[in-house]
Amino acid sequence: MSTLSHADRLHETLEQWLENTKVGDPEKLHSDLPRRWERFDNVALLPLHSFTSDLWTEIISETWWAEVAEALKVERLFRKGEIKGERRESTAELLYGEGVDVERIEHGVRFVYRITECMFSQGNLNERARMGSINVEGEQILDLYAGIGYYTLPLLVGSKTTEVIATEWNPNAIRDLHKGLLRNGVENRCTVIEGDNRTHGKRLQGCFDRVILGLLPQPWEGLQTAVEALRPEGGILHVHGIAPVENPEYWESEVIDRLKAIVPDAKIRGVEGIRVKSYAPHWDHRVLDVQIES
């Protein structure tokens, strides 16, 4: 006997609902069902605008959400919201179930966060995995825009002796970063500094082998801080940003040019440019690894 997919079960649930209630336009409702969603923990995270059209007005209820949860084999349903403000905060909405704290597990790393307040980009999966696989043993690393630990946690879990300073200005993200550090048992190798990283002064200067600048759309305001944070002999920067799909080299050249303007006497070279994910039509999220030698 064949096993129905989650999508098939969702259509079957709607079909049964319509037979029982005799409301709505079956063809339009079936075509308006979400076609994909994220499943993790005991959660299904539905796409933005799922079940929001007027077609669903007569159907949406606690009973309906319970049926959807059963079809998707989860205990909680959320709907994505817009990412808002300078702090890139989530506005995901709880539709069914109890509790808004969730856990994702990627490559052995546990991310714990409040889904209605903190964002999490599934598209950055490969870059998070890469950070966890590079050899950083014994290094001192600065994560300038740490969030809930998107790159801090893989770096720490993937090594035994690495130490990370994580700076972050969003108190919600800081709360969840601390949870993630504890959940992964790496809290003793990370120091979290709250506030705007441009105001931390000498505390960050000249101490680090590697600096991560994981801020979109561009981390230009953090370049000066990042360069000054490297050891006197130099180090590695992982510079994130958005670049034209057809000409990523243009963005990479801009990164190098901006760094040369800060330290004109240093030797600066792009080591590797990597596509992380699609960001918007004609634009990609990319990261450029840069070697700086004084």
Coordinates of C-alpha atoms in Angstrom, one line a residue:
M1 CA 0.0 0.0 0.0
S2 CA 1.4 3.4 -1.0
T3 CA 2.0 6.0 1.6
L4 CA 0.5 9.4 1.0
S5 CA 2.8 12.4 0.9
H6 CA 2.2 15.3 3.3
A7 CA 0.9 17.3 0.3
D8 CA -1.5 14.5 -0.7
R9 CA -2.8 14.3 2.8
L10 CA -3.4 18.0 2.9
H11 CA -5.5 17.8 -0.3
E12 CA -7.3 14.7 1.1
T13 CA -8.1 16.7 4.3
L14 CA -9.5 19.6 2.4
E15 CA -11.6 17.2 0.2
Q16 CA -13.1 15.6 3.3
W17 CA -13.7 19.0 4.9
L18 CA -15.6 20.2 1.8
E19 CA -17.7 17.1 1.7
N20 CA -18.7 17.6 5.3
T21 CA -19.3 21.3 5.2
K22 CA -20.4 22.1 1.6
V23 CA -18.7 25.5 1.7
G24 CA -16.3 27.1 -0.8
D25 CA -15.2 26.5 -4.3
P26 CA -13.3 23.1 -4.3
E27 CA -11.3 23.8 -7.4
K28 CA -10.1 27.2 -6.3
L29 CA -9.4 26.0 -2.7
H30 CA -7.3 23.0 -3.9
S31 CA -5.3 25.3 -6.2
D32 CA -4.7 27.7 -3.3
L33 CA -3.3 25.2 -0.9
P34 CA 0.4 25.8 -0.1
R35 CA 2.7 23.5 -2.2
R36 CA 5.7 23.6 0.2
W37 CA 6.6 24.4 3.8
E38 CA 9.4 23.8 6.2
R39 CA 9.1 20.9 8.7
F40 CA 11.4 20.7 11.7
D41 CA 11.1 19.9 15.4
N42 CA 7.3 19.3 15.8
V43 CA 6.6 22.3 13.5
A44 CA 5.4 23.1 10.0
L45 CA 6.2 26.6 8.9
L46 CA 3.9 27.7 6.1
P47 CA 4.8 30.2 3.5
L48 CA 3.8 33.9 3.8
H49 CA 0.2 34.4 2.7
S50 CA -0.8 30.8 3.1
F51 CA -4.6 30.5 3.8
T52 CA -5.0 34.3 3.8
S53 CA -7.1 34.8 0.7
D54 CA -10.9 35.4 1.0
L55 CA -11.4 31.8 -0.2
W56 CA -10.7 30.5 3.2
T57 CA -12.9 32.9 5.3
E58 CA -15.6 30.3 5.9
I59 CA -13.1 27.5 6.6
I60 CA -10.5 28.9 8.9
S61 CA -11.0 27.8 12.5
E62 CA -9.2 26.0 15.3
T63 CA -10.7 22.8 14.0
W64 CA -9.4 23.4 10.5
W65 CA -5.9 24.2 11.8
A66 CA -6.0 20.9 13.8
E67 CA -6.8 19.1 10.6
V68 CA -3.9 20.7 8.8
A69 CA -1.5 19.9 11.6
E70 CA -2.7 16.3 11.5
A71 CA -2.2 16.1 7.7
L72 CA 1.3 17.4 8.0
K73 CA 2.1 15.2 11.0
V74 CA 3.1 18.1 13.3
E75 CA 2.0 19.5 16.6
R76 CA 2.4 23.2 15.8
L77 CA 1.7 25.4 12.8
F78 CA 3.3 28.7 12.0
R79 CA 3.0 31.0 9.1
K80 CA 5.9 33.1 7.9
G81 CA 5.8 36.8 8.3
E82 CA 7.8 39.7 6.8
I83 CA 11.3 40.2 8.2
K84 CA 11.2 43.7 9.6
G85 CA 13.4 46.5 10.8
E86 CA 17.2 47.0 11.2
R87 CA 17.3 44.1 13.6
R88 CA 15.8 41.7 10.9
E89 CA 13.1 40.4 13.3
S90 CA 10.6 37.7 12.4
T91 CA 6.9 38.3 12.4
A92 CA 5.9 34.6 12.1
E93 CA 2.4 33.8 13.4
L94 CA 1.4 30.9 15.5
L95 CA -1.7 29.3 14.0
Y96 CA -2.1 26.1 16.0
G97 CA -0.5 24.5 19.0
E98 CA 1.3 25.9 22.0
G99 CA 4.7 27.5 22.5
V100 CA 6.8 29.6 20.2
D101 CA 10.3 28.3 21.0
V102 CA 11.7 25.9 18.4
E103 CA 14.8 23.9 17.7
R104 CA 16.5 23.1 14.3
I105 CA 19.3 20.6 14.0
E106 CA 21.7 20.9 11.1
H107 CA 24.8 18.8 10.7
G108 CA 24.8 18.1 14.4
V109 CA 24.4 21.8 15.4
R110 CA 21.3 22.7 17.5
F111 CA 19.7 26.2 16.9
V112 CA 17.2 27.2 19.5
Y113 CA 15.1 30.3 18.9
R114 CA 11.8 32.0 19.3
I115 CA 10.3 31.7 15.9
T116 CA 7.9 34.7 16.3
E117 CA 10.8 37.0 17.1
C118 CA 14.0 35.8 15.5
M119 CA 14.6 34.9 11.8
F120 CA 16.2 31.8 10.4
S121 CA 17.2 31.5 6.8
Q122 CA 17.0 27.9 5.6
G123 CA 18.8 28.9 2.4
N124 CA 22.0 29.6 4.3
L125 CA 22.3 25.9 5.2
N126 CA 25.4 25.2 3.1
E127 CA 27.2 28.2 4.4
R128 CA 26.5 27.2 8.0
A129 CA 27.8 23.8 7.2
R130 CA 30.9 25.2 5.5
M131 CA 31.7 27.3 8.6
G132 CA 31.5 24.1 10.7
S133 CA 33.8 22.2 8.4
I134 CA 36.8 24.6 7.9
N135 CA 39.9 24.1 10.1
V136 CA 39.8 26.8 12.7
E137 CA 41.4 25.0 15.6
G138 CA 43.1 27.3 18.0
E139 CA 41.8 30.4 16.4
Q140 CA 40.3 33.5 18.0
I141 CA 37.2 34.4 15.8
L142 CA 35.0 37.5 15.8
D143 CA 31.4 37.2 14.6
L144 CA 30.3 40.8 14.1
Y145 CA 26.7 40.1 13.4
A146 CA 26.1 36.9 15.4
G147 CA 22.3 36.8 15.5
I148 CA 21.2 33.5 17.2
G149 CA 24.6 32.0 16.3
Y150 CA 24.1 31.1 12.6
Y151 CA 27.9 30.9 12.1
T152 CA 29.1 31.1 15.7
L153 CA 27.5 27.7 16.7
P154 CA 28.8 25.7 13.7
L155 CA 32.3 27.1 14.2
L156 CA 32.3 26.1 17.9
V157 CA 30.7 22.7 17.4
G158 CA 33.0 21.9 14.6
S159 CA 36.2 22.5 16.6
K160 CA 37.6 21.7 20.0
T161 CA 39.8 24.8 20.8
T162 CA 38.3 27.7 18.8
E163 CA 37.1 30.7 20.8
V164 CA 34.5 33.1 19.5
I165 CA 33.6 36.6 20.4
A166 CA 30.0 37.2 19.2
T167 CA 28.6 40.7 19.0
E168 CA 24.9 41.4 18.5
W169 CA 22.6 44.3 19.2
N170 CA 19.2 42.5 19.2
P171 CA 18.3 41.4 22.7
N172 CA 16.0 38.7 21.4
A173 CA 18.7 37.2 19.3
I174 CA 21.2 37.4 22.3
R175 CA 18.7 35.5 24.4
D176 CA 18.5 32.7 21.9
L177 CA 22.2 32.7 21.2
H178 CA 22.9 32.0 24.9
K179 CA 20.3 29.2 24.7
G180 CA 22.1 27.7 21.6
L181 CA 25.5 27.9 23.3
L182 CA 24.2 26.0 26.3
R183 CA 22.2 23.5 24.1
N184 CA 25.4 22.6 22.2
G185 CA 27.7 22.6 25.3
V186 CA 30.0 25.3 23.9
E187 CA 29.2 28.2 26.2
N188 CA 32.6 28.2 27.8
R189 CA 34.3 29.1 24.5
C190 CA 32.1 32.0 23.5
T191 CA 31.8 35.5 24.9
V192 CA 28.7 37.5 23.8
I193 CA 29.0 41.3 23.7
E194 CA 25.8 43.2 23.4
G195 CA 25.4 46.4 21.5
D196 CA 26.5 48.1 18.3
N197 CA 29.9 46.6 17.3
R198 CA 31.2 50.0 16.1
T199 CA 31.1 51.2 19.7
H200 CA 33.2 48.5 21.4
G201 CA 36.5 50.3 20.7
K202 CA 39.8 48.7 21.7
R203 CA 38.0 45.6 23.1
L204 CA 37.9 44.2 19.6
Q205 CA 41.1 45.5 18.1
G206 CA 44.1 43.4 17.1
C207 CA 42.9 40.1 18.6
F208 CA 41.4 37.9 15.9
D209 CA 42.6 35.4 13.3
R210 CA 39.2 35.5 11.5
V211 CA 36.2 37.9 11.3
I212 CA 32.7 37.0 10.0
L213 CA 30.6 39.9 8.5
G214 CA 27.3 38.1 7.9
L215 CA 25.1 41.2 7.4
L216 CA 22.8 41.8 4.4
P217 CA 22.3 43.5 2.2
Q218 CA 25.9 44.9 2.7
P219 CA 28.2 45.0 5.7
W220 CA 30.1 48.1 4.6
E221 CA 29.7 49.8 7.9
G222 CA 31.5 46.9 9.6
L223 CA 34.5 46.7 7.4
Q224 CA 36.6 49.2 9.4
T225 CA 35.8 47.4 12.7
A226 CA 36.6 44.0 11.0
V227 CA 40.0 45.1 9.7
E228 CA 41.0 46.7 13.0
A229 CA 40.0 43.5 14.8
L230 CA 42.5 41.3 12.9
R231 CA 45.9 40.6 14.4
P232 CA 48.7 42.9 13.4
E233 CA 49.9 40.4 10.9
G234 CA 46.5 40.1 9.3
G235 CA 43.9 37.3 8.9
I236 CA 40.7 36.1 7.1
L237 CA 37.5 38.0 6.6
H238 CA 34.3 36.3 5.5
V239 CA 32.3 39.1 3.9
H240 CA 28.7 38.6 3.0
G241 CA 26.6 40.7 0.7
I242 CA 24.2 40.7 -2.2
A243 CA 25.7 40.7 -5.7
P244 CA 24.3 40.8 -9.3
V245 CA 23.6 37.3 -10.5
E246 CA 25.1 38.0 -13.9
N247 CA 28.2 39.7 -12.5
P248 CA 29.2 38.7 -9.0
E249 CA 32.8 39.8 -9.8
Y250 CA 31.6 43.4 -9.7
W251 CA 30.6 43.0 -6.0
E252 CA 33.8 41.1 -5.2
S253 CA 35.8 43.9 -6.7
E254 CA 33.9 46.4 -4.6
V255 CA 34.7 44.5 -1.4
I256 CA 38.4 44.5 -2.2
D257 CA 38.4 48.1 -3.2
R258 CA 36.7 49.2 0.0
L259 CA 39.2 47.2 2.1
K260 CA 42.1 48.7 0.2
A261 CA 40.8 52.1 1.0
I262 CA 40.9 51.2 4.7
V263 CA 44.4 49.5 4.7
P264 CA 46.1 50.7 1.5
D265 CA 49.5 49.2 2.5
A266 CA 48.2 45.7 3.2
K267 CA 48.2 42.8 0.8
I268 CA 44.6 42.0 0.1
R269 CA 43.2 39.2 -2.1
G270 CA 40.0 37.4 -2.6
V271 CA 40.5 33.7 -1.8
E272 CA 37.1 32.3 -2.7
G273 CA 33.7 33.7 -3.7
I274 CA 30.7 31.5 -2.9
R275 CA 27.0 31.7 -3.9
V276 CA 24.9 31.2 -0.7
K277 CA 21.4 31.5 -2.1
S278 CA 19.1 33.6 -4.3
Y279 CA 18.2 36.8 -2.5
A280 CA 15.9 38.6 -5.0
P281 CA 15.3 38.6 -8.7
H282 CA 18.7 39.1 -10.4
W283 CA 20.5 39.2 -7.0
D284 CA 22.3 36.5 -5.0
H285 CA 23.5 36.3 -1.4
R286 CA 27.2 35.7 -1.7
V287 CA 30.2 35.5 0.6
L288 CA 33.8 36.4 -0.3
D289 CA 36.7 35.0 1.8
V290 CA 39.4 37.6 1.9
Q291 CA 43.0 37.2 3.0
I292 CA 44.6 40.3 4.5
E293 CA 48.4 40.4 5.2
S294 CA 50.0 43.4 6.8

